[in-house]
Structure formats: structure tokens, C-alpha cells
């Protein structure tokens, strides 16, 4: 095997990467355009004016606030449930173990619209009014798998003899949890939490079914895409959303870099 | 030695004597959540699909019937199913073709810094906002957008016009054509194909490729007879995502595409404006059913080892 | 099965993998609980006592050093969870580290040490708690041959100096015989024989022990009946068989030979049974397919009456 790639393969791979990135980069340019009625290219001029306009839009702030609150609470719930589930699946052999790992993955393996309409039907039948908590219920459900994937990979990599060694040296289950298990899985949990946050912050398909009248930031954007009101503001919000989601993704990457399973491979 | 009387210590002893207690404590909360919230909801959906809508009052009749499923077979509804499945297949095949070189290069040749570049280069688009990605294509495909400008600047507009004149795939402009919808789908789901293919290729030992070359295979033969079969489980794993996600999406065809609907849009509209929840539920059961078959086949092909 | 281990003894659990020796160790440590029977440690029933309350510490096969703690904190871990003061912890841990010749390594991470050094840390971490019994699960398995031999000597010396009971799991019969005061030989979940190394080696009670401990020849019962009139299998060590002229006790055909350096091993076919003979270096090696006559001292043939026979 020659260790150098052929030119054709190199070009195809690079073009593929460019295809993945150019459209996102385009958003960066549009956020500065002076044109406010159409999507004209190339932009007739560049301005920072729309950042100021966006700053003064209360609806954007409200949607952002709701998205952050939903993401934070969903992440906390998903981290607790995902970690418990990962610990059980990685450390015990029991009847129905395979079923549990399937059940965890199902909410993202099936199309989001299924999760969405299922939850909506259930809220309907159970007569639950839409609220902040109905959004959280949906988000936490599909965020569990992200935390679970990260945690289960780390549990498997951490030798089970560490737990035995700790107990052998006199530590109870609680001391072992605090002094051995937590320090060893902390970065994986944090990475899982970051990814769960990013997933929730960005989610729109399930949310449209569980939100009622409330607008998360993605719902706000969807409204703007379907019925554009002020395009430049949408451009600026799009740019900010990209930047905000990059932070947790990069953080998750650096937290788990160098380990066998780098975070983020199972969205 | 730890104190034997304190509460944590006594609980700890109980865990050791009866590990099942610990297992139950771990597994019960997530199981309750997923069982009640998620499975409960899925059953609610399934139940709804067996109800029907009263044509006179417009209210849901809570009686078991297969009438709603029969409605799926009506020409206009059946078209939606076929259209969606054709689109999902096309998107899956295109994703696999574009993903392969990227995955292959990343798995086999990228080292050190380039490895990180490829890794983040795939992860960042995967995780960046879905809506922003869709929006960026609205910008690209718009009449006054960058793609038209590109063709105009190179005096190639006639190519684009000739293409748009083709029935079915063409249209007034790319942003209201099936081609547009297809492009956005491929773009948005591509990373979901790259990652499992890359994972599968990374597990192919280089010595195996050397062996193939050693036995006299040309690099083309090695690709066809060694690399592709070994990458296949990864491609199938990736196709689970691209197929399932395309089938259930209702936002992309709504923003970029024609007025003809796909399953996702039908579900969305029947439950929303039309208020026909039973029919929406029946539509939603189709992807579950198709994915069930797909997953069973994929499992037989060993695709889950590549996830 | 029943296993009694005396105080201050160096005891080896010997057997092939899957023979139950590690399970036996895990029962003593408390990582597994017996479905029936009991574990008694120094007269106290420990069957229902969790591992963190047993006066027993373990050196794990993979050492199980905590990767997030440095060497000193690894060694001090047991004292920390016990609630000892920081200064006392530090002093005791540093003493334990110098006991295993690793003074000054406290600040490093486990990943910065070699296999042999990690093994010593695992030892120090267990010994710092002053256990009454030290359990060692294949502790030398991951080391290379030279280091393994050196550690065997050190472990034996350490055990003598500290005077605590060592229970040592190994699949290496040479290791068990050279280090242990007594050996229990395991096979398929059962103890085949317990005894001093010399005794187990010379007087195996079952064919398994004869074969596993020092690859002795096992003569089938009918052959033994023919030789000494007793109907039971017997073991006959290869090095105790001599070649002789015509009037031997048995005769066989040479079907193979291997030069081992200090000796030569002959493979013989004796009435359909294979038999090995160890020839001293000076002896002349008979040709392939030739017939040789064998003899041995009266005591060399050991009739086996163990539970497995």
C-alpha cells in the first residue's frame, strides 16, 4: 500500500469538506450585508448596523432566554438519567439489558417528527396544557442518548477492577463513587452534557409539537424562514447561533480528546 | 475500617449483599422516564392511528377502525408516501457517494494535525444549527443568490436554465425545485453518513490492503473487492440516519422545494391546520414501519457494530 | 471443597485458567459471594462482610492503580477513606513506598511508571493498610521473564520479613513451587491436591496434578497392575527414568527427541502410551525408531489415589 493518497481522492475529500463548510461561512458574510430586502449576492455593501438592531429586539432576547433555560434544565435531567442508565448497562449483566440500550437510542433513531407527534398525542389524551415543561419533557428525552453514549464508553474504558480496588482498600460504595468513579467519568459526563445542551438549544422539529405558543430561538428562526419579517436580523441571529453552538462542541472535543471515544460521534 | 453504624455505611452494605437493589436504583429512573414519556407517547400515537375522524362534525371518533389506514392508500396520500421514500433513497445514495472519499481519506491518510482538521471539519457541520444550515441554502439557491450569480458571471446561465426546464427535477428556480430539496437534504445529513463509514474504514488493518496488493490486485480491484465490502456495514449504518431523517423531515421541503408534500409535511398539516390527528398518526406510523424493516435488514448485515 | 490457610503462610492457588483459582481469591476478598458455604478469616465469619470491612487486601492482576491520582495518593487511598490525618497518611505512604524501593516516586502518575514499578506501587498500596492477609492475583503475569524472576525473590523476602499471610494465584507451576510454603492445585472448579511444593511434585494424587505440576508421566492403571500389581494410575517423573540394557522394567520405541540445553527429552511409545524421559546431557541419545529399555528407583513410581481417580 502506497502511503500517499492519489490526487483524485485528495481532491474529492477536500471538495467534500468545502461542501460542508462553505454554506455556513456564507452566513457570516450575509450578517454584514447592507441589503435588507433580498438575498442579493455579492452584498452591495457591508455594515455592522444589524447587530445593533438585533440587540434591541425583545423577541430575540425572549426566545434566546427560553432556549437557554430549556437547554439547561433538559441537560441536567438527561445527565442524571443518561448516567444512571450507562452505569447499569456497563456494570451489570441483567435481563433486558439490550432492550434498554435500544430504548435509549430510539428517540433519535426514529425521525424527530415521530417523537414530536407522539408527545403531542400523549399531551392531548392526558389533557396536559403546553408549557415550558412540555418542551423540557421532549428535549430531555432525546438528550439522554447523547449523555448515555459518552458515559457508557467511559465506563467501559474504566477497568472494573478500579472499583474493586477501591472497596478492597476500605471504601464504601459512596466513597468509591466520590473518590474513584466520579473523577474518572467527570470529563465524559461534562462532554455529554455539552453535546446535550447543543442538541437541545438547536432542536426545532420536536419543539414545534410540544411548545404551544412559546418561541424558542429555533422556532423564532423557523417563523422568520417561513414568513420573513426583517431578513438582516435573521442573518445576524443565524450567525450568533452558529457561534454559540460551536462553543460546547469544541469544549466537548477538547475534554475527551486523546481518549478512545471522542465525544460527539453519535448525534 | 469504616464505621459500621452510619446510614451510608449500612446502605452500602445492603448494596453489596444484594446488588440487585443497586441495579434497580440505577435503572428505574431512566426506565420510568423513557417508558412513560417516550413509549407511552408512542403508544398514544399508535392508538390515535386506529381512530377516525367524523366527516360531519370533524371530531375524532374514539372507536377502533382501520379506515384511517385505508385512507393512506388514496392516490393523493399514496403519492406522498412514494415521493418521500424515493427522495429518502436518492438522498441516501448521494450521501454515500460524497461521504466515501472524505471518510476514506480521513481514516487512511489524515495524520496528526490533519486528523484533527478532518475530525472537527466533520463534527462542526454535524452539530451546527440545523435551521441555520437550511437557511444558508435558501441564501445560496435564491434567484438573486450566489449560485445564480456564479453561473451568470461565467456566462453559463443557459446550462442552469436548460436544467431547470427538465420536468420533475426542474422548476421556476432551484429554490422551488426537487433538486433544491434534494441538495439541502444531502448537505444536512451528509455528516451522519461520513462518521460511521469512517469508523468502519478505520477498523480495516492496513496490512489487509497490502495483502490484496501483494496478491496482485490493482488499486481499483482492492477498492472493489476489499475496501468497499468492509465499508459496507458503515454505509448501512449511515444510511439508517440519512434515510430515517429524510423520511421524517418536514422543514426542508417546506422552505426549499415545490408545493408537493412529503410525509413529514403531511403529518404536520393533518395534525395542525386540518385537525385530523388520526390520519397524521397513521402517516407517522409509516416511517416507523419502514425503519423497522430497515433496521432488521441492517442488523443482519452487521451494521450495528459500526455505530 | 475445603481450604484452610494458616497464619503467616505463603500459599499458592495453582491451576489453568478457568479452574476456579481466581474465583476462590475473589471469594476471600469479598468481590463475589458464595451461594453456599462460608469464608472465615482468623476465626471470624466474613461470609456476609463486604470487602471494605475485611482485614484483607488485594494486588490486582492489572494493578488497578487509580489513573487520576499520583503514586503517593494511590498508596494513601486506603488511609484516606479510613479518615486518617493527612500528615500521618503521607508518612505511612512514604514508608510503604520505600519498602518497595520506590521512595521519591510519590509525585508521578501511574502512567509514567513501568510495569514492574506499577506492580510495586500496587503492593505498597495494599501493604500500607497492614492487612492480615495479602491476596495476589497473578501479580507477575504482565512482567517479562527476567523481572518476574527478580520479583519472585523480592516477594518471598518481603513476606518473610512482614510475616503476614500471602495468598497467591498463579497458573505458572514453577512460580508456585519456588515461592509457596503450600500449594493448592485447582482443576475445573475443584481442588485436586493441597500440600507442600515438594510433596505435590513428588507425590501427585491425581493424574491432573501429575501432568500439570512438572509434566510427569501418567501410567494407566493396567500398566501399573502389570508392573507392581496395583490397579491404579501412577506418576513417573521423566527425570527419574533411566535407560538400561536389556532387562528393563518397560521398553518402548523412540518416536522423537528434543535438545533442551541442559538435557535431552525423549518421547517414547510404550505399548501405545506416550512417555517422556529426560536424559542428562552426558548420556548418548538413542536413534529414532530404536527400542530402549527403561528402569527407575522403586520410590519413583507413585501410585495415585486422589479424589479424581
Short mmCIF file of C-alpha atoms in Angstrom, two decimals, chain A residues 8-220:
data_model
loop_
_atom_site.label_atom_id
_atom_site.label_comp_id
_atom_site.label_asym_id
_atom_site.label_seq_id
_atom_site.Cartn_x
_atom_site.Cartn_y
_atom_site.Cartn_z
CA UNK A 8 -8.30 12.22 -7.25
CA UNK A 9 -9.04 11.03 -3.72
CA UNK A 10 -7.42 14.11 -2.21
CA UNK A 11 -9.45 16.46 -4.41
CA UNK A 12 -12.69 14.57 -3.74
CA UNK A 13 -12.09 14.65 0.02
CA UNK A 14 -11.23 18.35 0.04
CA UNK A 15 -14.22 19.24 -2.13
CA UNK A 16 -16.41 17.28 0.26
CA UNK A 17 -15.08 19.25 3.23
CA UNK A 18 -15.59 22.53 1.37
CA UNK A 19 -19.15 21.49 0.51
CA UNK A 20 -19.75 21.00 4.24
CA UNK A 21 -18.35 24.38 5.24
CA UNK A 22 -18.94 26.97 2.52
CA UNK A 23 -22.68 27.33 3.15
CA UNK A 24 -22.08 28.02 6.84
CA UNK A 25 -19.37 30.56 6.01
CA UNK A 26 -21.83 32.30 3.70
CA UNK A 27 -23.98 33.10 6.73
CA UNK A 28 -21.04 35.05 8.15
CA UNK A 29 -21.00 37.33 5.11
CA UNK A 30 -24.74 37.88 4.97
CA UNK A 31 -24.82 39.08 8.57
CA UNK A 32 -22.93 42.19 7.44
CA UNK A 33 -24.79 43.00 4.23
CA UNK A 34 -26.40 46.39 3.72
CA UNK A 35 -29.13 44.86 1.54
CA UNK A 36 -32.29 44.27 3.60
CA UNK A 37 -34.95 43.23 1.09
CA UNK A 38 -33.46 40.30 -0.80
CA UNK A 39 -30.64 37.76 -0.64
CA UNK A 40 -28.55 39.64 -3.17
CA UNK A 41 -25.05 38.35 -3.93
CA UNK A 42 -22.49 39.80 -3.82
CA UNK A 43 -23.59 42.09 -0.97
CA UNK A 44 -23.76 45.70 -2.18
CA UNK A 45 -22.01 46.89 0.98
CA UNK A 46 -21.02 45.83 4.48
CA UNK A 47 -22.30 47.23 7.78
CA UNK A 48 -22.45 46.44 11.48
CA UNK A 49 -25.81 48.17 11.79
CA UNK A 50 -27.87 44.94 12.03
CA UNK A 51 -26.07 43.78 15.13
CA UNK A 52 -27.37 46.88 16.89
CA UNK A 53 -30.87 46.35 15.55
CA UNK A 54 -30.86 42.73 16.69
CA UNK A 55 -29.59 43.77 20.14
CA UNK A 56 -32.68 45.93 20.57
CA UNK A 57 -35.19 43.26 19.57
CA UNK A 58 -37.01 41.99 22.70
CA UNK A 59 -38.49 39.00 20.83
CA UNK A 60 -34.98 37.70 20.04
CA UNK A 61 -33.93 38.09 23.66
CA UNK A 62 -37.03 36.33 24.89
CA UNK A 63 -36.58 33.41 22.51
CA UNK A 64 -32.90 33.16 23.42
CA UNK A 65 -33.75 33.18 27.14
CA UNK A 66 -36.32 30.44 26.74
CA UNK A 67 -33.95 28.31 24.65
CA UNK A 68 -31.18 28.64 27.23
CA UNK A 69 -33.48 27.76 30.12
CA UNK A 70 -34.93 24.74 28.29
CA UNK A 71 -31.47 23.56 27.27
CA UNK A 72 -30.09 23.94 30.79
CA UNK A 73 -32.87 22.00 32.51
CA UNK A 74 -33.11 19.33 29.81
CA UNK A 75 -29.35 18.83 30.03
CA UNK A 76 -29.47 18.35 33.80
CA UNK A 77 -32.27 15.78 33.54
CA UNK A 78 -30.55 14.00 30.64
CA UNK A 79 -27.26 13.89 32.51
CA UNK A 80 -28.82 12.24 35.56
CA UNK A 81 -30.87 9.71 33.60
CA UNK A 82 -28.21 9.02 30.98
CA UNK A 83 -25.50 8.39 33.57
CA UNK A 84 -27.66 6.08 35.66
CA UNK A 85 -28.58 4.11 32.57
CA UNK A 86 -24.97 3.93 31.39
CA UNK A 87 -23.81 2.72 34.80
CA UNK A 88 -26.43 -0.04 34.84
CA UNK A 89 -25.72 -1.20 31.29
CA UNK A 90 -21.92 -1.03 31.59
CA UNK A 91 -21.59 -2.60 35.04
CA UNK A 92 -24.35 -5.21 35.28
CA UNK A 93 -25.48 -8.16 33.27
CA UNK A 94 -29.24 -8.42 33.51
CA UNK A 95 -32.29 -9.48 31.60
CA UNK A 96 -33.47 -6.76 29.21
CA UNK A 97 -30.10 -5.02 29.04
CA UNK A 98 -30.11 -4.91 25.24
CA UNK A 99 -33.67 -3.60 25.26
CA UNK A 100 -32.67 -0.70 27.48
CA UNK A 101 -29.85 0.41 25.20
CA UNK A 102 -32.26 0.21 22.26
CA UNK A 103 -34.88 2.20 24.15
CA UNK A 104 -32.37 4.96 24.87
CA UNK A 105 -31.35 5.25 21.21
CA UNK A 106 -34.90 5.07 19.82
CA UNK A 107 -35.80 8.77 20.32
CA UNK A 108 -33.06 9.82 17.89
CA UNK A 109 -33.14 6.73 15.66
CA UNK A 110 -36.76 7.44 14.74
CA UNK A 111 -37.44 10.69 12.86
CA UNK A 112 -38.00 13.69 15.14
CA UNK A 113 -41.48 14.20 13.82
CA UNK A 114 -42.49 10.84 15.30
CA UNK A 115 -41.24 11.81 18.74
CA UNK A 116 -42.96 15.16 18.28
CA UNK A 117 -46.36 13.95 17.26
CA UNK A 118 -46.25 11.09 19.77
CA UNK A 119 -45.68 13.53 22.61
CA UNK A 120 -48.40 15.80 21.25
CA UNK A 121 -50.89 12.92 21.08
CA UNK A 122 -49.98 11.95 24.63
CA UNK A 123 -50.40 15.52 25.91
CA UNK A 124 -53.73 15.61 24.10
CA UNK A 125 -55.00 12.37 25.60
CA UNK A 126 -53.71 13.18 29.08
CA UNK A 127 -55.06 16.73 28.80
CA UNK A 128 -51.72 18.34 29.63
CA UNK A 129 -51.57 22.01 28.55
CA UNK A 130 -48.48 23.15 26.65
CA UNK A 131 -45.91 24.89 28.79
CA UNK A 132 -42.21 25.30 29.44
CA UNK A 133 -42.26 21.84 30.95
CA UNK A 134 -43.78 20.11 27.94
CA UNK A 135 -40.83 21.42 25.89
CA UNK A 136 -38.37 20.18 28.52
CA UNK A 137 -40.06 16.77 28.60
CA UNK A 138 -39.41 16.28 24.89
CA UNK A 139 -35.89 17.68 24.91
CA UNK A 140 -34.71 15.67 27.90
CA UNK A 141 -35.99 12.50 26.23
CA UNK A 142 -33.83 12.78 23.14
CA UNK A 143 -30.85 14.26 25.02
CA UNK A 144 -30.49 11.18 27.25
CA UNK A 145 -28.82 9.21 24.48
CA UNK A 146 -26.02 11.76 24.00
CA UNK A 147 -25.02 11.64 27.66
CA UNK A 148 -25.54 7.87 27.72
CA UNK A 149 -23.22 7.29 24.74
CA UNK A 150 -20.42 9.31 26.29
CA UNK A 151 -20.83 7.83 29.75
CA UNK A 152 -21.13 4.22 28.62
CA UNK A 153 -17.96 4.49 26.52
CA UNK A 154 -16.04 5.85 29.51
CA UNK A 155 -17.45 3.28 31.94
CA UNK A 156 -16.33 0.52 29.59
CA UNK A 157 -12.87 2.00 29.31
CA UNK A 158 -12.50 2.35 33.08
CA UNK A 159 -11.41 -1.02 34.33
CA UNK A 160 -13.91 -2.62 36.70
CA UNK A 161 -11.01 -3.59 38.94
CA UNK A 162 -10.68 0.09 39.93
CA UNK A 163 -14.00 -0.13 41.75
CA UNK A 164 -12.97 -3.42 43.33
CA UNK A 165 -9.60 -1.99 44.31
CA UNK A 166 -11.29 0.96 46.00
CA UNK A 167 -13.60 -1.28 48.01
CA UNK A 168 -10.74 -3.60 48.78
CA UNK A 169 -8.86 -0.65 50.26
CA UNK A 170 -11.74 0.10 52.59
CA UNK A 171 -14.01 2.48 50.67
CA UNK A 172 -17.78 2.01 50.82
CA UNK A 173 -19.92 2.32 47.66
CA UNK A 174 -20.43 6.03 48.34
CA UNK A 175 -16.74 6.71 48.94
CA UNK A 176 -15.90 4.76 45.79
CA UNK A 177 -18.41 6.84 43.85
CA UNK A 178 -16.92 10.07 45.14
CA UNK A 179 -13.22 9.28 45.06
CA UNK A 180 -12.87 6.89 42.13
CA UNK A 181 -15.89 6.77 39.81
CA UNK A 182 -16.69 10.48 39.61
CA UNK A 183 -13.12 11.67 38.92
CA UNK A 184 -12.80 9.06 36.20
CA UNK A 185 -16.04 9.77 34.36
CA UNK A 186 -16.30 13.53 35.01
CA UNK A 187 -14.90 14.70 31.68
CA UNK A 188 -17.06 12.26 29.73
CA UNK A 189 -20.15 13.46 31.59
CA UNK A 190 -19.24 17.08 31.02
CA UNK A 191 -18.70 16.41 27.31
CA UNK A 192 -22.03 14.57 27.14
CA UNK A 193 -23.69 17.50 28.89
CA UNK A 194 -22.20 19.98 26.43
CA UNK A 195 -23.47 17.99 23.48
CA UNK A 196 -26.89 17.56 25.06
CA UNK A 197 -27.02 21.31 25.58
CA UNK A 198 -26.12 21.97 21.95
CA UNK A 199 -28.69 19.44 20.78
CA UNK A 200 -31.46 20.95 22.86
CA UNK A 201 -30.50 24.54 22.04
CA UNK A 202 -30.82 23.78 18.33
CA UNK A 203 -33.85 21.47 18.29
CA UNK A 204 -36.85 22.58 16.25
CA UNK A 205 -38.77 19.56 14.93
CA UNK A 206 -39.93 18.08 18.24
CA UNK A 207 -40.29 21.53 19.76
CA UNK A 208 -42.91 22.70 17.26
CA UNK A 209 -45.14 19.91 18.56
CA UNK A 210 -44.57 20.50 22.26
CA UNK A 211 -44.24 24.27 22.54
CA UNK A 212 -47.72 25.69 22.15
CA UNK A 213 -47.39 29.48 21.85
CA UNK A 214 -43.88 29.77 23.25
CA UNK A 215 -40.97 30.54 20.99
CA UNK A 216 -37.56 29.04 21.45
CA UNK A 217 -34.83 30.56 19.30
CA UNK A 218 -35.08 27.84 16.61
CA UNK A 219 -38.86 28.30 16.49
CA UNK A 220 -38.33 32.02 16.13
#
